[in-house]
PDB file of C-alpha atoms in Angstrom:
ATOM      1  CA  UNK G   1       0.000   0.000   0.000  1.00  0.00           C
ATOM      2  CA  UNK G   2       1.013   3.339  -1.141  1.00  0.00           C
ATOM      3  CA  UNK G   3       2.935   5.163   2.112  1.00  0.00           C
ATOM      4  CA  UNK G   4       1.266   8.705   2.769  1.00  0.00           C
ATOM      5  CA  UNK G   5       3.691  11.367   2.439  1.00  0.00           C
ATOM      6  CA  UNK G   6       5.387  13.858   4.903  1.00  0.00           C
ATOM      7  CA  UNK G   7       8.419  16.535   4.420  1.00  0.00           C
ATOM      8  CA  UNK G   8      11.233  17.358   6.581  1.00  0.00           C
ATOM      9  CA  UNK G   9      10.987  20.983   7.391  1.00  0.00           C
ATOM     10  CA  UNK G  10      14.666  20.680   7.605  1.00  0.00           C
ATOM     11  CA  UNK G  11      14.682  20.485   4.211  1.00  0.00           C
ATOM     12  CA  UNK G  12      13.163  23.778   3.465  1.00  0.00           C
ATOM     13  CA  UNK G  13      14.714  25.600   6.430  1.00  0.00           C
ATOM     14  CA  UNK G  14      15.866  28.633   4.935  1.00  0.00           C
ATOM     15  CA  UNK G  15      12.672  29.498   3.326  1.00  0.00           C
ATOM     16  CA  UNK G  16      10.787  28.435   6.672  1.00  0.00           C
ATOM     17  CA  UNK G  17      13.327  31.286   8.414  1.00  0.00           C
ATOM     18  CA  UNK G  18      11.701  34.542   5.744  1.00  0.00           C
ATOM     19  CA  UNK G  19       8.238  33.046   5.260  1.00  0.00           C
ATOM     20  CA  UNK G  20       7.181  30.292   7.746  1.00  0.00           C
ATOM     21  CA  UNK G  21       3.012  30.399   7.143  1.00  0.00           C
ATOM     22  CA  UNK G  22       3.728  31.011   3.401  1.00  0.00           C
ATOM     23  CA  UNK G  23       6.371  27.966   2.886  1.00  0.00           C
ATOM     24  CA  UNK G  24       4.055  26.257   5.252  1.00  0.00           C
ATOM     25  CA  UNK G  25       0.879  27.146   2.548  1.00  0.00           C
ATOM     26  CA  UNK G  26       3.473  25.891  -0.558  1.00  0.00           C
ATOM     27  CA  UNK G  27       3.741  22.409   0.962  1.00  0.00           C
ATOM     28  CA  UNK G  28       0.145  21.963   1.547  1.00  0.00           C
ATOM     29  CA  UNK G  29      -0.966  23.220  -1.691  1.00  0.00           C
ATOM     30  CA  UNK G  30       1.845  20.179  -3.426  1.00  0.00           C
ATOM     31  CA  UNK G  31      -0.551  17.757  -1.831  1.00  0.00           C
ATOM     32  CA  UNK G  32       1.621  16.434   0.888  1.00  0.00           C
ATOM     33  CA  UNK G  33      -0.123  15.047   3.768  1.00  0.00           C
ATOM     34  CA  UNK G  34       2.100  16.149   6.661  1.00  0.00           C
ATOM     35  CA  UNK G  35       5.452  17.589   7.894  1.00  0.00           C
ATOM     36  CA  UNK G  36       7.727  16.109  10.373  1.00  0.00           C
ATOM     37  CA  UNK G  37       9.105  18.690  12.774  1.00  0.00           C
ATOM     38  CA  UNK G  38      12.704  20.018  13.612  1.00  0.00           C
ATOM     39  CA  UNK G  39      12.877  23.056  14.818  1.00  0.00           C
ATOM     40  CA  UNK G  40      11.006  26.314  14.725  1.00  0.00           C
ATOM     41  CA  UNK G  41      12.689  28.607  12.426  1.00  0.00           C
ATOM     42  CA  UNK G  42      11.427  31.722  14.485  1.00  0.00           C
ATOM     43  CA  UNK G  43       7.700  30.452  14.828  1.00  0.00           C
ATOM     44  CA  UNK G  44       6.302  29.026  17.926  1.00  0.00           C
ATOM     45  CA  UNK G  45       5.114  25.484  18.595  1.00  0.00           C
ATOM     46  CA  UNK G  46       1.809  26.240  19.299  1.00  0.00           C
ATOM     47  CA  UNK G  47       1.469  28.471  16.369  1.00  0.00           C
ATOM     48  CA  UNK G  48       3.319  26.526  13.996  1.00  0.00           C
ATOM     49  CA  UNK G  49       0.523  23.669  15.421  1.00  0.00           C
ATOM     50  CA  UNK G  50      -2.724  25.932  14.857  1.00  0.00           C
ATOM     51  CA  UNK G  51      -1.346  26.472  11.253  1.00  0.00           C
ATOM     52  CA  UNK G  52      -0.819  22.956  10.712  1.00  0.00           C
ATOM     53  CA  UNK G  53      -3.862  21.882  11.887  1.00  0.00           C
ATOM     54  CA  UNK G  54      -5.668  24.370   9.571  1.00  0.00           C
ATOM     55  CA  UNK G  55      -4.134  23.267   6.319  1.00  0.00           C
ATOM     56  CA  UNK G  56      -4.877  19.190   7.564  1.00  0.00           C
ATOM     57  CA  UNK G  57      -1.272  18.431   7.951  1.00  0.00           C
ATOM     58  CA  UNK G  58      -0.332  15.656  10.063  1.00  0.00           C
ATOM     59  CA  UNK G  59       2.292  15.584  12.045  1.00  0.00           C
ATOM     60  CA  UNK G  60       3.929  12.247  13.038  1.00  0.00           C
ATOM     61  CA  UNK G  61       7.097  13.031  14.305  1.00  0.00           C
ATOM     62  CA  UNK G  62       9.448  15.460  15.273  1.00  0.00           C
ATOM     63  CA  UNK G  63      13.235  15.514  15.345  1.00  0.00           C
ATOM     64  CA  UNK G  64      13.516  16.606  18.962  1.00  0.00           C
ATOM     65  CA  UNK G  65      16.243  15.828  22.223  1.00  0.00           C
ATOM     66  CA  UNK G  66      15.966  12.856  24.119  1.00  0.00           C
ATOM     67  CA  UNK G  67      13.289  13.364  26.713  1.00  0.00           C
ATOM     68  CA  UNK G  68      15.267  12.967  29.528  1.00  0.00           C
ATOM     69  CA  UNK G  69      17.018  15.167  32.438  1.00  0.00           C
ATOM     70  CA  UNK G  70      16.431  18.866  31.739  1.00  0.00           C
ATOM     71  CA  UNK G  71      15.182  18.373  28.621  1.00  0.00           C
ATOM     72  CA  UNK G  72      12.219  15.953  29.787  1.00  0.00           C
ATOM     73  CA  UNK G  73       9.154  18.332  30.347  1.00  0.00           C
ATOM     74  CA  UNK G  74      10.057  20.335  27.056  1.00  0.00           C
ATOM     75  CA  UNK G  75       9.966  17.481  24.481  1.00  0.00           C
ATOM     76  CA  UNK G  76       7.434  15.498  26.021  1.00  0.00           C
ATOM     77  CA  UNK G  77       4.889  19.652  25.890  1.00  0.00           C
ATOM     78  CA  UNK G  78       6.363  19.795  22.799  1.00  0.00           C
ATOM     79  CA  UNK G  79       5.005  16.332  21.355  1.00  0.00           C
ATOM     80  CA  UNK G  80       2.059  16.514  23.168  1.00  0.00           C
ATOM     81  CA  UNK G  81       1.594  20.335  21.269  1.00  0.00           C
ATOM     82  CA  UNK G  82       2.345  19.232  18.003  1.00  0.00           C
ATOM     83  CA  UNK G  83       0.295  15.628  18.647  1.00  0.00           C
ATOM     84  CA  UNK G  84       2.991  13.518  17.103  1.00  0.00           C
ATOM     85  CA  UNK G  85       2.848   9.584  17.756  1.00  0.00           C
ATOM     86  CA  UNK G  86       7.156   9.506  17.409  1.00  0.00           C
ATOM     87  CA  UNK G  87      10.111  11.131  18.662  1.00  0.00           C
ATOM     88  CA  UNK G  88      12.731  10.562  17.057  1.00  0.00           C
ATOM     89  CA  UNK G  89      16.864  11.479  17.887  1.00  0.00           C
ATOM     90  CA  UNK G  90      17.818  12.873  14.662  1.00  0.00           C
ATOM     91  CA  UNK G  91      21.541  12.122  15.029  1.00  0.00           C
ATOM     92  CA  UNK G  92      24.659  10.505  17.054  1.00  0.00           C
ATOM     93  CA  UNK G  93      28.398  12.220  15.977  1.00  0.00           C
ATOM     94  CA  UNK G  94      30.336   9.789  14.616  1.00  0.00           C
ATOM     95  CA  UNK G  95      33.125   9.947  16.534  1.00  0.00           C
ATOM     96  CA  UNK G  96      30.702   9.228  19.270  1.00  0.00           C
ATOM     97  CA  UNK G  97      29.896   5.805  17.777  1.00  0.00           C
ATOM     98  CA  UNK G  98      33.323   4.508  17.147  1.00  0.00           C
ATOM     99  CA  UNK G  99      33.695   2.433  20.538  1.00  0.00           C
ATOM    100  CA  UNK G 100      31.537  -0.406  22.496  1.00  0.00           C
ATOM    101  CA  UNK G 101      31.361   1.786  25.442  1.00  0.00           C
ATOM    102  CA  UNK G 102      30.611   4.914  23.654  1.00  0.00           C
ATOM    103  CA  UNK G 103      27.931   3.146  22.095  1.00  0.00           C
ATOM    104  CA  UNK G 104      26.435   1.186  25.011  1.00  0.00           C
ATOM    105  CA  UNK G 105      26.161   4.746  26.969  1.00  0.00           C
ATOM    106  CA  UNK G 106      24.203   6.328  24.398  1.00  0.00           C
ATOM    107  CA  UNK G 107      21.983   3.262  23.799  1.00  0.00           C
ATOM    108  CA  UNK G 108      21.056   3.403  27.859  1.00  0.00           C
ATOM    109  CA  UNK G 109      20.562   7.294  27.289  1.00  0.00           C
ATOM    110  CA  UNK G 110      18.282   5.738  24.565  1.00  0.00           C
ATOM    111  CA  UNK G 111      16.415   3.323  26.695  1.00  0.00           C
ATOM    112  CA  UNK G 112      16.033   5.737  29.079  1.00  0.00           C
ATOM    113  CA  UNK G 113      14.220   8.701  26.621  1.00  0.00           C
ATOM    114  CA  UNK G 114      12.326   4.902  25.206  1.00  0.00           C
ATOM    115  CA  UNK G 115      10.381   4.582  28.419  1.00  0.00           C
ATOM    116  CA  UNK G 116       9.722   8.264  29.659  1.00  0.00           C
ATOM    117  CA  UNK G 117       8.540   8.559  25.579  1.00  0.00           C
ATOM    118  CA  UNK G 118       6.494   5.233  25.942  1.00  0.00           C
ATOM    119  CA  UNK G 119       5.259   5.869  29.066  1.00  0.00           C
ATOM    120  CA  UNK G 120       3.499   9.406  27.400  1.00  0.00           C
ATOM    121  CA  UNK G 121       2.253   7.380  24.601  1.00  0.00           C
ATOM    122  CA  UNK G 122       5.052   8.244  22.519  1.00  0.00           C
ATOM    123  CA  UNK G 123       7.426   5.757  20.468  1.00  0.00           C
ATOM    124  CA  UNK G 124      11.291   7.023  20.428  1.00  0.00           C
ATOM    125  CA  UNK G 125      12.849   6.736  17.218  1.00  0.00           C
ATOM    126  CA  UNK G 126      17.006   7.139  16.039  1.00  0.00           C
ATOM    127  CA  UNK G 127      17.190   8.424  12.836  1.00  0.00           C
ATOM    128  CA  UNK G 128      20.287   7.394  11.024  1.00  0.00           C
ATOM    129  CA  UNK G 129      23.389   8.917   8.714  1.00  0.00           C
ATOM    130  CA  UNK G 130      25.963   6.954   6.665  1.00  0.00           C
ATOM    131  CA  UNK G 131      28.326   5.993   9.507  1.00  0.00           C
ATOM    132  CA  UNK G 132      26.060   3.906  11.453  1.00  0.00           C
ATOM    133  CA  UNK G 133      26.276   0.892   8.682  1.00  0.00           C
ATOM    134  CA  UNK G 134      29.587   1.265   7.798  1.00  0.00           C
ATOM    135  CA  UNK G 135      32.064  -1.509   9.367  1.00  0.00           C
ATOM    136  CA  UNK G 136      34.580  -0.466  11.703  1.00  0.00           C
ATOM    137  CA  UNK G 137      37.773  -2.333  12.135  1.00  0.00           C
ATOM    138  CA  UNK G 138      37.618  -1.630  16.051  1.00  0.00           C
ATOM    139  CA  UNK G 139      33.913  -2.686  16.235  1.00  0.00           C
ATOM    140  CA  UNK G 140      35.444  -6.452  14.959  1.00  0.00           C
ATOM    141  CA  UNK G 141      34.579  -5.403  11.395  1.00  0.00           C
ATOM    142  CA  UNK G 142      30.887  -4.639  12.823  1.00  0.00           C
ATOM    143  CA  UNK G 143      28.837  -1.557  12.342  1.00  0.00           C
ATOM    144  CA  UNK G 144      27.953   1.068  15.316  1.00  0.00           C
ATOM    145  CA  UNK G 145      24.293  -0.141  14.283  1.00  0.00           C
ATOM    146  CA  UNK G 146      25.524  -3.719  15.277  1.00  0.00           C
ATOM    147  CA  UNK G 147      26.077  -2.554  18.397  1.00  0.00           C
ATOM    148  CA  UNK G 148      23.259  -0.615  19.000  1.00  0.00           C
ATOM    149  CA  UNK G 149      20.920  -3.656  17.991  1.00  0.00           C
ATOM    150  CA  UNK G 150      22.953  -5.801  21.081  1.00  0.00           C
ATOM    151  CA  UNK G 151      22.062  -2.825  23.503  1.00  0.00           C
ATOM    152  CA  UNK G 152      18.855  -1.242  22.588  1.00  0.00           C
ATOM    153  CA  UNK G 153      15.688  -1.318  24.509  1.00  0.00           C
ATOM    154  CA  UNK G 154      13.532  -3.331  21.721  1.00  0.00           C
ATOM    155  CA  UNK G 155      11.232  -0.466  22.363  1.00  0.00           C
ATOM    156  CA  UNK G 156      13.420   2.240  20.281  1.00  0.00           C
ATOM    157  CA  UNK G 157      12.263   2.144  16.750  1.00  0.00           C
ATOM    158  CA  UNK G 158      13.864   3.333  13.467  1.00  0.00           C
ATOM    159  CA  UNK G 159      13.515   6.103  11.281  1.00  0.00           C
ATOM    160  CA  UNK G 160      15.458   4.378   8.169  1.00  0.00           C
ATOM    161  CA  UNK G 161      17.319   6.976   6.140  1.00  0.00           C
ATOM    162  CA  UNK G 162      17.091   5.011   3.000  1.00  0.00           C
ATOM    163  CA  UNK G 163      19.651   7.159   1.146  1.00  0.00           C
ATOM    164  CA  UNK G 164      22.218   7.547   4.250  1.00  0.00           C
ATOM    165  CA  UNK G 165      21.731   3.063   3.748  1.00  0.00           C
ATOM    166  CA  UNK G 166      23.031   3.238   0.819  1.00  0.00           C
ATOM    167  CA  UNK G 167      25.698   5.957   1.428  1.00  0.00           C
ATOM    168  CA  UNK G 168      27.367   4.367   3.671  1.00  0.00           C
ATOM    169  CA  UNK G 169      27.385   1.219   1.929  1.00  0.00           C
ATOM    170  CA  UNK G 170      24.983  -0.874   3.095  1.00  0.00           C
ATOM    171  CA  UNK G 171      21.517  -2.349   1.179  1.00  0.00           C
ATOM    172  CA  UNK G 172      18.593  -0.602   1.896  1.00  0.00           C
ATOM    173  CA  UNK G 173      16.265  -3.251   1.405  1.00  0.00           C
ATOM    174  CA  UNK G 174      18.274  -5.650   3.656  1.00  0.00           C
ATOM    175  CA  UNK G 175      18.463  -3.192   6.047  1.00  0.00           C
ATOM    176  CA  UNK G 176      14.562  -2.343   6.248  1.00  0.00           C
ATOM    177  CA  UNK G 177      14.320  -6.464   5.866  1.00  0.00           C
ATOM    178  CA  UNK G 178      16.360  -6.905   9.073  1.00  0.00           C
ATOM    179  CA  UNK G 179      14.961  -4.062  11.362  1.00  0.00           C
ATOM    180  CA  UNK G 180      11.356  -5.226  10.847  1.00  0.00           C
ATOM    181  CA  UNK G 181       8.898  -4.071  12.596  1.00  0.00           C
ATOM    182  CA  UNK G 182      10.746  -1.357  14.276  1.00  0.00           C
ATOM    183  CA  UNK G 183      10.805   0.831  10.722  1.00  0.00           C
ATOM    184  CA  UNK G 184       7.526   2.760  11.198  1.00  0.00           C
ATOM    185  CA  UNK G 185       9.242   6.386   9.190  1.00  0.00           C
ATOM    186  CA  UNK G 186      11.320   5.947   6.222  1.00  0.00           C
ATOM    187  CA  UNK G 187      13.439   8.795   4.985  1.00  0.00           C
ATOM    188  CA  UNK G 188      13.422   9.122   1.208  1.00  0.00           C
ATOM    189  CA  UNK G 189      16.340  11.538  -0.477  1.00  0.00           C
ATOM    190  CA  UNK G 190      17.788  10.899  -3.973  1.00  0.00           C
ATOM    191  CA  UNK G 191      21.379  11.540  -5.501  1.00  0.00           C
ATOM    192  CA  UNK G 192      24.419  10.083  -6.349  1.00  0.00           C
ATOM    193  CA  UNK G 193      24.911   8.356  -2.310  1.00  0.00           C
ATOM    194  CA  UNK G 194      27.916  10.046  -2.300  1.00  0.00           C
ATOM    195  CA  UNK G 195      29.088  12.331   0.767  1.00  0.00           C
ATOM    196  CA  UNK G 196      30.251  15.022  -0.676  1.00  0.00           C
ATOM    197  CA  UNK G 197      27.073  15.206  -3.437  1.00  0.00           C
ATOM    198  CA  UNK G 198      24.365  17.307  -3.014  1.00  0.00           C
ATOM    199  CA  UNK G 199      21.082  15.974  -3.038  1.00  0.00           C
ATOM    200  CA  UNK G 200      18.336  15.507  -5.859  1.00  0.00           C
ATOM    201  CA  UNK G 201      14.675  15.230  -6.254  1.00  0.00           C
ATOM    202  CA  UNK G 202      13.066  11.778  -4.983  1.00  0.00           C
ATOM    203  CA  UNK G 203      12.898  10.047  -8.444  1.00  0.00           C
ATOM    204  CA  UNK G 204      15.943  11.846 -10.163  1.00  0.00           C
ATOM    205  CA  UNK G 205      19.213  10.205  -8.643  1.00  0.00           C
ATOM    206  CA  UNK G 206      20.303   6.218  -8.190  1.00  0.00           C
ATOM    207  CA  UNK G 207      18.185   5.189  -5.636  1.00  0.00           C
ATOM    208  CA  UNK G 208      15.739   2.405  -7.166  1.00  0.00           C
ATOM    209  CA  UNK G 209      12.788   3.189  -4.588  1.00  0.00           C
ATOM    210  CA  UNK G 210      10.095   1.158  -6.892  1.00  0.00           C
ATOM    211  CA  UNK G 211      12.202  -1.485  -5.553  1.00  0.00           C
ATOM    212  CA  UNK G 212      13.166  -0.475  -1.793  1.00  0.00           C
ATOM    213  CA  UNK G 213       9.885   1.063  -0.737  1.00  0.00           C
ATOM    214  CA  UNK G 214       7.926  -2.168  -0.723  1.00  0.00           C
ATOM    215  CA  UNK G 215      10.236  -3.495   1.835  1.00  0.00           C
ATOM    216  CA  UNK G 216       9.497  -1.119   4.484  1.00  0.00           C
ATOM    217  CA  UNK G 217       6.545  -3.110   5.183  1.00  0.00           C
ATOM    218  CA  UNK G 218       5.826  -1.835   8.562  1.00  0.00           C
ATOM    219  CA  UNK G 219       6.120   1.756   8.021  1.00  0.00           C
ATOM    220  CA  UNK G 220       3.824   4.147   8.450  1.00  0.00           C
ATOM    221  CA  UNK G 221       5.097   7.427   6.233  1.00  0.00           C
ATOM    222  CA  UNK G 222       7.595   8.303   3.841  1.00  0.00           C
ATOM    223  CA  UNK G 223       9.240  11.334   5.053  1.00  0.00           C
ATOM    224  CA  UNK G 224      10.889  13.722   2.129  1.00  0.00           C
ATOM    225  CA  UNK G 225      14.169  15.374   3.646  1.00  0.00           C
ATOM    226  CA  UNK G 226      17.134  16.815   1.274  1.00  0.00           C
ATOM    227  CA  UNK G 227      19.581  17.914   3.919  1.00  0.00           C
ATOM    228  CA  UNK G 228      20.614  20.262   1.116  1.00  0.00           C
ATOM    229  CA  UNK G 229      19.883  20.383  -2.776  1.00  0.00           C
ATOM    230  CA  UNK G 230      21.940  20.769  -6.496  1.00  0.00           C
ATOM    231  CA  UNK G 231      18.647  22.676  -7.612  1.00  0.00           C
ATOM    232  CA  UNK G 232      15.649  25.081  -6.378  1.00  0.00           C
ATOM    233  CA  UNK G 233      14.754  22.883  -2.805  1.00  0.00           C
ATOM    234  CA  UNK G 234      11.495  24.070  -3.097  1.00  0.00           C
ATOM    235  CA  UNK G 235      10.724  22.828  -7.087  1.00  0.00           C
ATOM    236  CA  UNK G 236      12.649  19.649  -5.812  1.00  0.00           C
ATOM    237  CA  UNK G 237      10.241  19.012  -2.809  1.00  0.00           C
ATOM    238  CA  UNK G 238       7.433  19.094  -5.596  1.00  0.00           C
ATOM    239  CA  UNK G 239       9.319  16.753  -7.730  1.00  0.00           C
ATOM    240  CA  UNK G 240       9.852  14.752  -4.947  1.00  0.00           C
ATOM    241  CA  UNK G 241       6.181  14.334  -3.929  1.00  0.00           C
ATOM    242  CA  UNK G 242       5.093  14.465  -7.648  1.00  0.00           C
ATOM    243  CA  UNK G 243       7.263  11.400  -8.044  1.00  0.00           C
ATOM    244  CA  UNK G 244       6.460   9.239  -4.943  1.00  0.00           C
ATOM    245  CA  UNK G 245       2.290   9.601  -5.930  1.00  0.00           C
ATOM    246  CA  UNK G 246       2.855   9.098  -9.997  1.00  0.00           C
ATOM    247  CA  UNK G 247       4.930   5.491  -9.125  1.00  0.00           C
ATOM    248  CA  UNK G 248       2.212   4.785  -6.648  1.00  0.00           C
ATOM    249  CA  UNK G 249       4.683   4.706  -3.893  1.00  0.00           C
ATOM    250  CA  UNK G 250       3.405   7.399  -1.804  1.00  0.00           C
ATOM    251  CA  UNK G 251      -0.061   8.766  -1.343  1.00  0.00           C
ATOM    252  CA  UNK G 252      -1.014  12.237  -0.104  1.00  0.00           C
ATOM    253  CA  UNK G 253      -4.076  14.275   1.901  1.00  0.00           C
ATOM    254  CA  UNK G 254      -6.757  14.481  -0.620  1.00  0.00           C
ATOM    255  CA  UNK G 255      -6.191  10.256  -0.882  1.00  0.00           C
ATOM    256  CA  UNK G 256      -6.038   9.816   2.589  1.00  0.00           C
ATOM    257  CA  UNK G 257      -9.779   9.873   2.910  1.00  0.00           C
TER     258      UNK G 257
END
């Protein structure tokens, strides 16, 4: 079944920063049926929620901090504002992730954010780069995701960064195949998976989604998000969406019935 279809706001951030309600509008009107979160860009949550509402986007997860320590109470109002069903960590360094013991300490940091998330009604999600699935000689010629699968709470899911797979060398669909059920968002990018590239439209680079999408069987959203762009980010969000609903890949709000 055809995913329905979400951007990162990160993608369009610099627009977002002159024009929030107007880039806001431009997203709606493409026909996407929600926006994940990250960030503000100057508006506030509960505005930026109001406005969201109003145009019927959904919102099903926001790149926020762990909920835990000092940060607690703010994520867990700021999910609860927004009404989005995941959390998700948007990023680990990577020279954070090149030891067992760093990793271990960031999965219980993890575990920990899992069960104050879960115990709000909220599912915690890591959202990964390239250098989580890339083998490291250190690791014993594992990955840092490896690890993290040895000392994760089965309760943190997986936002799947389906071109950051492939970056960093692994296979997307193997990689959707062996997290499972804990795959509910799927990040969808396009380019030539290489570091240094720019991004492209969903639909214009080497990624064969036709043939990856159908293996994120237990997702819940595709999530559009070009960390940065070769051409206009706005005319490639378009393309992007444009693409994912023409291949029947994606659906968006005035399918969603």
């Amino acid at each position: 079944m055809a995913l329905p279809i979400a951007v990162q706001l990160y993608s369009v951030r610099e627009a977002l920063a002159t024009d929030y309600e107007g880039v806001i509008r431009q997203i709606a009107a493409m026909g996407y049926a929600g926006v994940e979160a990250a960030g503000m860009y100057g508006e506030s949550v509960e505005s930026a929620a109001r406005l969201f509402s109003e145009l019927g986007l959904t919102v099903p997860s926001a790149h926020l901090p762990l909920p835990i320590g000092d940060d607690k109470s703010r994520v867990l109002d700021t999910a609860a504002t927004l009404g989005v069903q995941y959390v998700v960590l948007a990023w680990l360094p990577a020279e954070e992730l090149r030891t067992v013991d760093q990793i271990k300490a960031h999965c219980e940091r993890m575990n920990e954010g899992s069960a104050n998330a879960k115990a709000n009604g909220l599912t915690l999600c890591y959202h990964n780069h390239w250098w989580e699935v890339e083998l490291i000689e250190v690791l014993g010629d594992r990955t840092p995701l490896d690890v993290m699968l040895e000392h994760l709470d089965p309760s943190v899911a997986f936002e799947v960064d389906l071109y950051w797979v492939k970056t960093g060398g692994a296979d997307p669909v193997l990689t959707l195949n062996r997290l499972g059920a804990r795959v509910p968002l799927v990040h969808v990018k396009d380019g030539s998976a290489k570091v240094e590239d720019s991004m492209l439209a969903v639909g214009d680079g080497t990624l064969n989604y036709p043939a990856i999408l159908p293996a994120a069987a237990h997702a819940t959203w595709a999530i559009v998000e070009l960390d940065r762009c070769a051409t206009d980010m706005l005319t490639a969000v378009r393309r992007s969406y444009d693409y994912l609903v023409k291949t029947g890949l994606g659906r968006g709000r005035q399918s969603m019935g």
